[in-house]
Amino acid sequence: MSSSLKFDVVIIGAGPAGCSTGYLLAKSGLNVLIIERGSEPGAKQLWGGKAYAQPLREVWPELDREAPIHRWISIERFSLVSGERVVTLEYKLGRKVAFTTYLSELVSWMAKKAEEAGAMIISKTRADEIVIKNGRVIGVRSGSDIVEADVVIDAEGINRILLEKIGLVSKLSPEHIGLGVKEVLKLNSEKINERFGLEDEEGVSWLVIGDVTRNIPGGGFIYTMRDTISLGIVVRVSSAYDAVERGELNKHVSEVLEDFRTHPYFYRLWSDAEVIEYGGRLVIENPVETMPKKLYMPGLIIVGDAAGTLVNTGYTFRGVDTAVYSGKIAAEIILEAFGKKDFSEEILKRYEEKIKLSYIYDEILRHKGVSDLMREKFLFKDLPRLLTGGFEKILEADYEEPKIIDGFRKTMRENNISLLRLLSVMIKLVSKL
Amino acid sequence: MNSRDVYVYLDVVEGKISINSLSLITKARELAKILGGGVGAIIVGRDVKKLVKDVEEYDIDVIHIIDHPKLKDHDVISYSKAVSEILSKTRPEALLMISTALGKEIASRIAVRLRTAVATDCIDLYIDDYKDPVSGEVSEKTIHCIRYVFRGELSAVVASPRQRPFIATVRPGLYPAPQKIFGRKIEVKEWSIEVSEDDLMKTEVLEIQKIERKIDLSKAKVIVAGGRGAKAEGFKLIQELASLLKGEVGATRPAVDAGWTTPDRMIGLTGQTVKPDIYIAVGISGAPQHTIGMRDSKIIIAINKDPEAPIFKISDYGLVGDLFVILPKIIERLRQLKS
Amino acid sequence: MSLNIIVLVKSVPDPKTPPTLKVDGSLDLKNVKIVVNPIDKYAVEAALQLKERYGGKIIGLSLGDHDNIDIFREIIAMGVDSFIYIKDPDYQRFDTLQKSYVLSKAIKKIEKDLGRVDLVLCGVESSDTNMGVLASQIGEWLEIPSISYVDKILEIKNGSIIVKKIIEDGFITLRSRMPVVLSIADTGYEPRIPSLRDTIMARRREIPIWKTSDLGLEFREIVLKTVRFKQIESKRLGKIFRDEDVDKMIDRFFEELKRDGVSLLR
């Protein structure tokens, strides 16, 4: 048996997509190998944030009970900021829709589930090549070893080196790339509960638009973890440079995050917290444009971020649930393929069809262009100014309280915002979000 | 002889009693006072009888000595046999030794010979009652040792309430030199052992290489040190940064072995122990063999491409990334600041 | 020449995430991840290089109380010929004397099967207890020589081994008769990273589990007791910077230095 390096399925990458596919296939009795570049599953997954639960529950019904969940999102907040003035909308959730966690913890749990189901996960191992013979993927090469498989699953993530090599995707160009900057603040859970008005295990997901990003197109977010707070912004790299050219961005992007953290309205929530981690990462701007030409070829299926399932919402990225769900669809098709002993395109292309019929694709399409829209000066500059200015006129009036409509009309005039423009953008935004 | 005595093993290094081991007498006296016992010293080796006069004015009650022509330096087996011989006849409460590579080896073997407890690298000792958590039995006035575990993330207190003697090796430099009491007469007891030819044949010293200490890094205010990750080119940058900061270059053992810098710049278990105001660790993962020599630096800055490198755990500032990109930029920035 | 080598491998809580303490001051080991003591891999590498040079057989040996035998597969993948795990439910109470006693009994048992053991290797110390006494104690139990802090094994000839040992102010080269126990430092033998093939093969290998009761041990009292643990509060600021844009990272770094009143230049 010395040369039996053959598995039913080899999966490249033990992230959310790789682990969900591996888990479902191993549970169904297939012989599954997952190879992971990092020191262990989850090790390369930076930070954490918010994950939607329902798609995950479809793979792991025991999610709520077993997964390393920090806090269930109970409050969604949306703030428009102009200078020191802030208008905030708050929505209280009634169901367990999404939760916060560190991605490293969640992925390590998913990997444990896959291993328990019988998948073999090998870390610290890089896949160097997807091996193709006669137009069909037959395995994966790592160093001098080739592991054969009936189906290879590419779950390599956003940095699609292997797919580039076999020509399924082209190299990302700068305009496709955004920059995420994030800080983790340490604060004990009692203080987090008190300041954000939470009970134990309840969390806040908070989207912030306006001046906090120093008028750079992009948005900020705040998530409460168990005993840390994550805050960050996502900006398009090129737009950050544009801002520099225009002289509007006189500080570096990382300083913008600093401005966000020290904005008086937010700072009071964590003034005594300590920054324990700081970092930036590149992210894909517009997933639709950068999706692989196709999500399959004979003997190959692409899942997760590599398949372009990462949804850019304009202010943050949603990728865990879509990655897991793409893995679920892949597993269904692969099981069908094994039933028929047929790994040709005829069968595997149904994966792409199913992805395009799923909520994932809806989400991607729905957010297509939202990042552009979110970047319109109107949304970033004018709308926050309009709302905060309008409310100021109404609520901070010293004598006679003006009518609401007068307050806003006056602010619109001052800021040179036309009603028609306001309405058209509002309609566009509402239809997207 | 009272059985609650505390003994000190006096190291003989190059024909002299080591100062570090003498300092243990101070601690031994403190413990012995509480226990109501005396302080004994053990000297073993070849031609060591003449050393008695060097220590007889210290605060010791009795010196036990084994002087045997066949006891050679670094002969762990016969040394531990000799020390065990004295201990099994006298049964003191504890034996304190200095934590050196050789000292730890001797201590470990004594513990097996006498079926007793050993604790290495203690950072302090004190006396307290020991209560057995299961039986509830109390052993009064028991020696407790404090030592680091989990690479210094935790400390542990250990004790051996029943077996004697408790063998403890103690980190050097913790206690002051002992008092001299002029004109006092110490009792000297000589013991003998059989040293079989068979024991001696087992290990022999072929060569000793001492690292010359031309440079005293312990005085440097700033040290920029490189490790395995730095490579020869990295050391050029390290040198540049060190001179810019008016500091010294340091290195880990692997970096010295690779020939990127000279052995006298080695920091850690084999090299020097330093406590500069600023320690910049470049391409150093943070293996305990290195960190033991620098972990008390005032401010530690680490540059390493592996975000999981242990060095970051003991750093005030950690920069994750490629040192060949980061260092030139830091140097450039400092140049700007300077001008 | 052909060498029979035993490498001792300890399982420890992952040093990257050391255990925290329970309210009563004992270690909270429930959630720790168990890994192979990092320095032991250097001993494994030393054994592999000896085998490559002189031929022979390497047996990995470990003692513990957990069920995560999979952690030893990395050692098998590196190239040891077989691996034996001794499981004892009382292991957490063991002191160094007991551990070295059990292991030396197991070495005796392996020796019976192999006919001869030439070398016993281990790492200089474990990342959990940091004692560094195992090699010497096993040497004493087996009544054979031992050398700690070995940097390199230079040569094996005529039943003797020549090694370079690290001492406080340099090195010392020693010749010892075999069999001998050596503790290997993390200096001379950078552990190899196993290939994917070897890793997969190692997953399929059986790891026999022995019980201490099979080793014919006499009852021994545990002589060293741990009274309590204490968390060492890190006085370090622990500010970590990572950014794909290095300029930004350095900006941040210098800002933080300034804010904390730290001046690099003097």
XYZ file of C-alpha atoms in Angstrom, chain B residues 74 77 80 99-101 104-105 108-109 111-113 115-121 126 130 132 144 147-163 166 198 201-211 213 221-222 228 244-246 253 257 269-271 277-278 287-289 295-301 307-308 312-320 325-326 329-330 333-334 337-338, chain C residues 13 15-19 21 27 29 38-39 42 96-97 100 124-125 127-133 135-141 143-149 151 162 164-177 185-188 190 220-232 234-243 246-247 249-251 253-254 256-257 260 262-266:
194
model
C 32.404 16.972 34.004
C 28.303 9.849 37.201
C 26.653 12.355 41.677
C 21.574 25.742 38.090
C 24.291 25.090 35.573
C 24.141 22.485 32.839
C 21.342 20.049 36.876
C 22.733 16.775 35.592
C 18.930 14.794 38.580
C 21.080 11.733 39.162
C 17.497 12.334 43.055
C 17.296 8.921 41.403
C 20.023 7.454 43.612
C 14.739 8.277 45.453
C 14.105 11.849 46.358
C 12.650 14.957 44.716
C 14.459 17.379 42.487
C 13.336 20.834 41.330
C 15.491 22.732 38.852
C 15.882 26.427 38.065
C 10.727 29.589 51.446
C 2.506 21.681 53.696
C -1.668 17.217 51.740
C 8.841 25.247 49.121
C 10.013 28.011 39.667
C 8.814 29.047 36.240
C 6.830 26.626 34.124
C 5.288 26.923 30.667
C 8.249 28.951 29.462
C 7.704 31.571 32.093
C 3.982 32.073 31.501
C 3.232 30.581 34.899
C 5.094 29.961 38.098
C 4.691 26.858 40.212
C 5.349 26.248 43.877
C 6.631 22.748 44.571
C 7.482 20.930 47.762
C 8.586 17.515 48.881
C 7.041 17.067 52.293
C 8.210 13.549 53.081
C 11.417 12.575 51.311
C 15.030 17.778 48.650
C 34.371 1.243 34.927
C 35.795 5.060 31.370
C 32.287 5.984 30.472
C 32.766 9.645 29.586
C 35.822 11.731 28.950
C 36.409 15.333 27.973
C 38.077 15.793 24.620
C 37.986 19.535 24.196
C 36.603 22.680 25.823
C 35.899 25.731 23.684
C 35.329 28.893 25.673
C 33.688 31.814 24.022
C 34.031 37.808 25.760
C 21.543 50.546 26.212
C 20.281 49.390 22.840
C 17.979 32.444 11.959
C 22.136 54.463 14.022
C 20.746 53.821 17.518
C 24.233 53.870 19.082
C 23.073 30.830 18.524
C 26.688 29.147 14.011
C 21.654 30.179 27.376
C 25.094 29.787 25.818
C 25.807 33.467 25.430
C 16.606 49.719 27.539
C 15.622 48.667 24.031
C 13.160 29.925 21.517
C 13.632 29.742 25.291
C 17.380 29.194 24.810
C 13.589 38.592 28.480
C 14.284 41.182 31.183
C 15.045 43.927 28.645
C 13.054 47.090 29.340
C 11.386 47.359 25.950
C 11.330 44.537 23.446
C 10.527 45.138 19.793
C 2.701 35.989 13.396
C 2.744 32.990 15.722
C 5.737 38.289 20.020
C 4.429 37.014 23.344
C 7.217 38.722 25.233
C 7.335 41.823 23.042
C 6.057 45.312 23.684
C 5.879 46.014 19.969
C 5.638 43.343 17.322
C 5.875 43.952 13.600
C 4.671 41.069 11.471
C 11.168 45.239 3.700
C 10.570 46.523 7.221
C 12.017 51.531 6.029
C 12.604 51.832 9.763
C 12.443 56.794 9.009
C 14.947 57.096 11.838
C 13.848 61.860 12.399
C 17.486 62.378 13.197
C -0.167 21.804 26.203
C 3.094 26.488 24.272
C 1.415 29.067 22.042
C -1.692 28.857 24.228
C -0.565 27.843 27.707
C -3.255 26.780 30.155
C -5.726 28.627 36.067
C -4.229 24.158 35.829
C -6.307 21.613 31.125
C 8.642 21.376 20.210
C 12.242 20.646 21.257
C 15.107 18.262 17.268
C 10.091 13.578 37.213
C 11.295 10.596 39.224
C 11.853 8.677 34.250
C 16.593 19.228 26.575
C 13.431 20.142 28.410
C 7.811 23.405 27.339
C 5.412 22.700 30.229
C 7.485 21.725 33.271
C 10.825 23.171 32.069
C 12.708 20.739 34.351
C 15.395 19.380 32.019
C 16.185 16.334 34.153
C 18.010 12.362 30.258
C 20.119 12.261 33.412
C 17.462 10.480 35.429
C 16.915 7.807 32.795
C 20.685 7.414 32.592
C 20.791 6.838 36.331
C 17.857 4.376 36.355
C 22.956 2.875 35.023
C 24.347 4.245 31.784
C 25.955 7.614 31.004
C 23.964 10.631 29.909
C 24.847 13.964 28.364
C 22.492 16.932 28.410
C 22.350 20.016 26.171
C 24.297 20.592 20.231
C 31.493 11.932 20.434
C 29.405 18.632 21.341
C 27.604 19.851 24.428
C 26.539 23.396 25.252
C 27.862 24.767 28.550
C 27.471 28.193 30.151
C 30.396 29.849 28.465
C 30.949 27.770 25.364
C 31.068 24.168 24.305
C 32.607 20.995 25.485
C 33.340 17.961 23.356
C 32.828 14.684 25.165
C 33.359 11.061 24.288
C 31.029 8.600 25.920
C 30.608 4.896 25.879
C 19.145 21.233 22.321
C 17.173 23.137 19.704
C 20.306 24.330 18.043
C 22.031 21.745 15.888
C 16.481 21.821 12.534
C 6.645 4.314 44.139
C 5.416 7.263 46.060
C 5.234 10.577 44.249
C 7.842 12.675 46.029
C 7.514 16.095 44.401
C 4.183 17.799 44.922
C 2.947 20.883 43.170
C 1.406 23.164 45.745
C -0.020 25.811 43.453
C 0.426 27.709 40.210
C 0.424 31.414 39.552
C -0.133 33.280 36.330
C 2.798 35.545 35.518
C 2.999 40.015 31.368
C 4.295 43.512 31.803
C 4.706 43.724 28.067
C 2.525 46.040 26.024
C 2.033 43.355 23.389
C 1.125 45.727 20.560
C 1.167 43.756 17.353
C 1.215 45.416 13.941
C 0.485 43.629 10.721
C -0.435 45.157 7.419
C 4.354 48.139 5.236
C 4.517 51.936 5.163
C 2.355 49.599 9.485
C 5.507 51.552 10.202
C 3.539 54.784 10.478
C 4.391 51.705 14.886
C 6.117 55.068 15.170
C 2.482 54.183 19.047
C 6.095 54.649 20.124
C 4.001 55.642 24.715
C 9.457 55.637 23.687
C 12.341 57.125 21.783
C 14.572 54.873 19.764
C 17.111 57.561 18.998
C 19.280 58.960 21.729
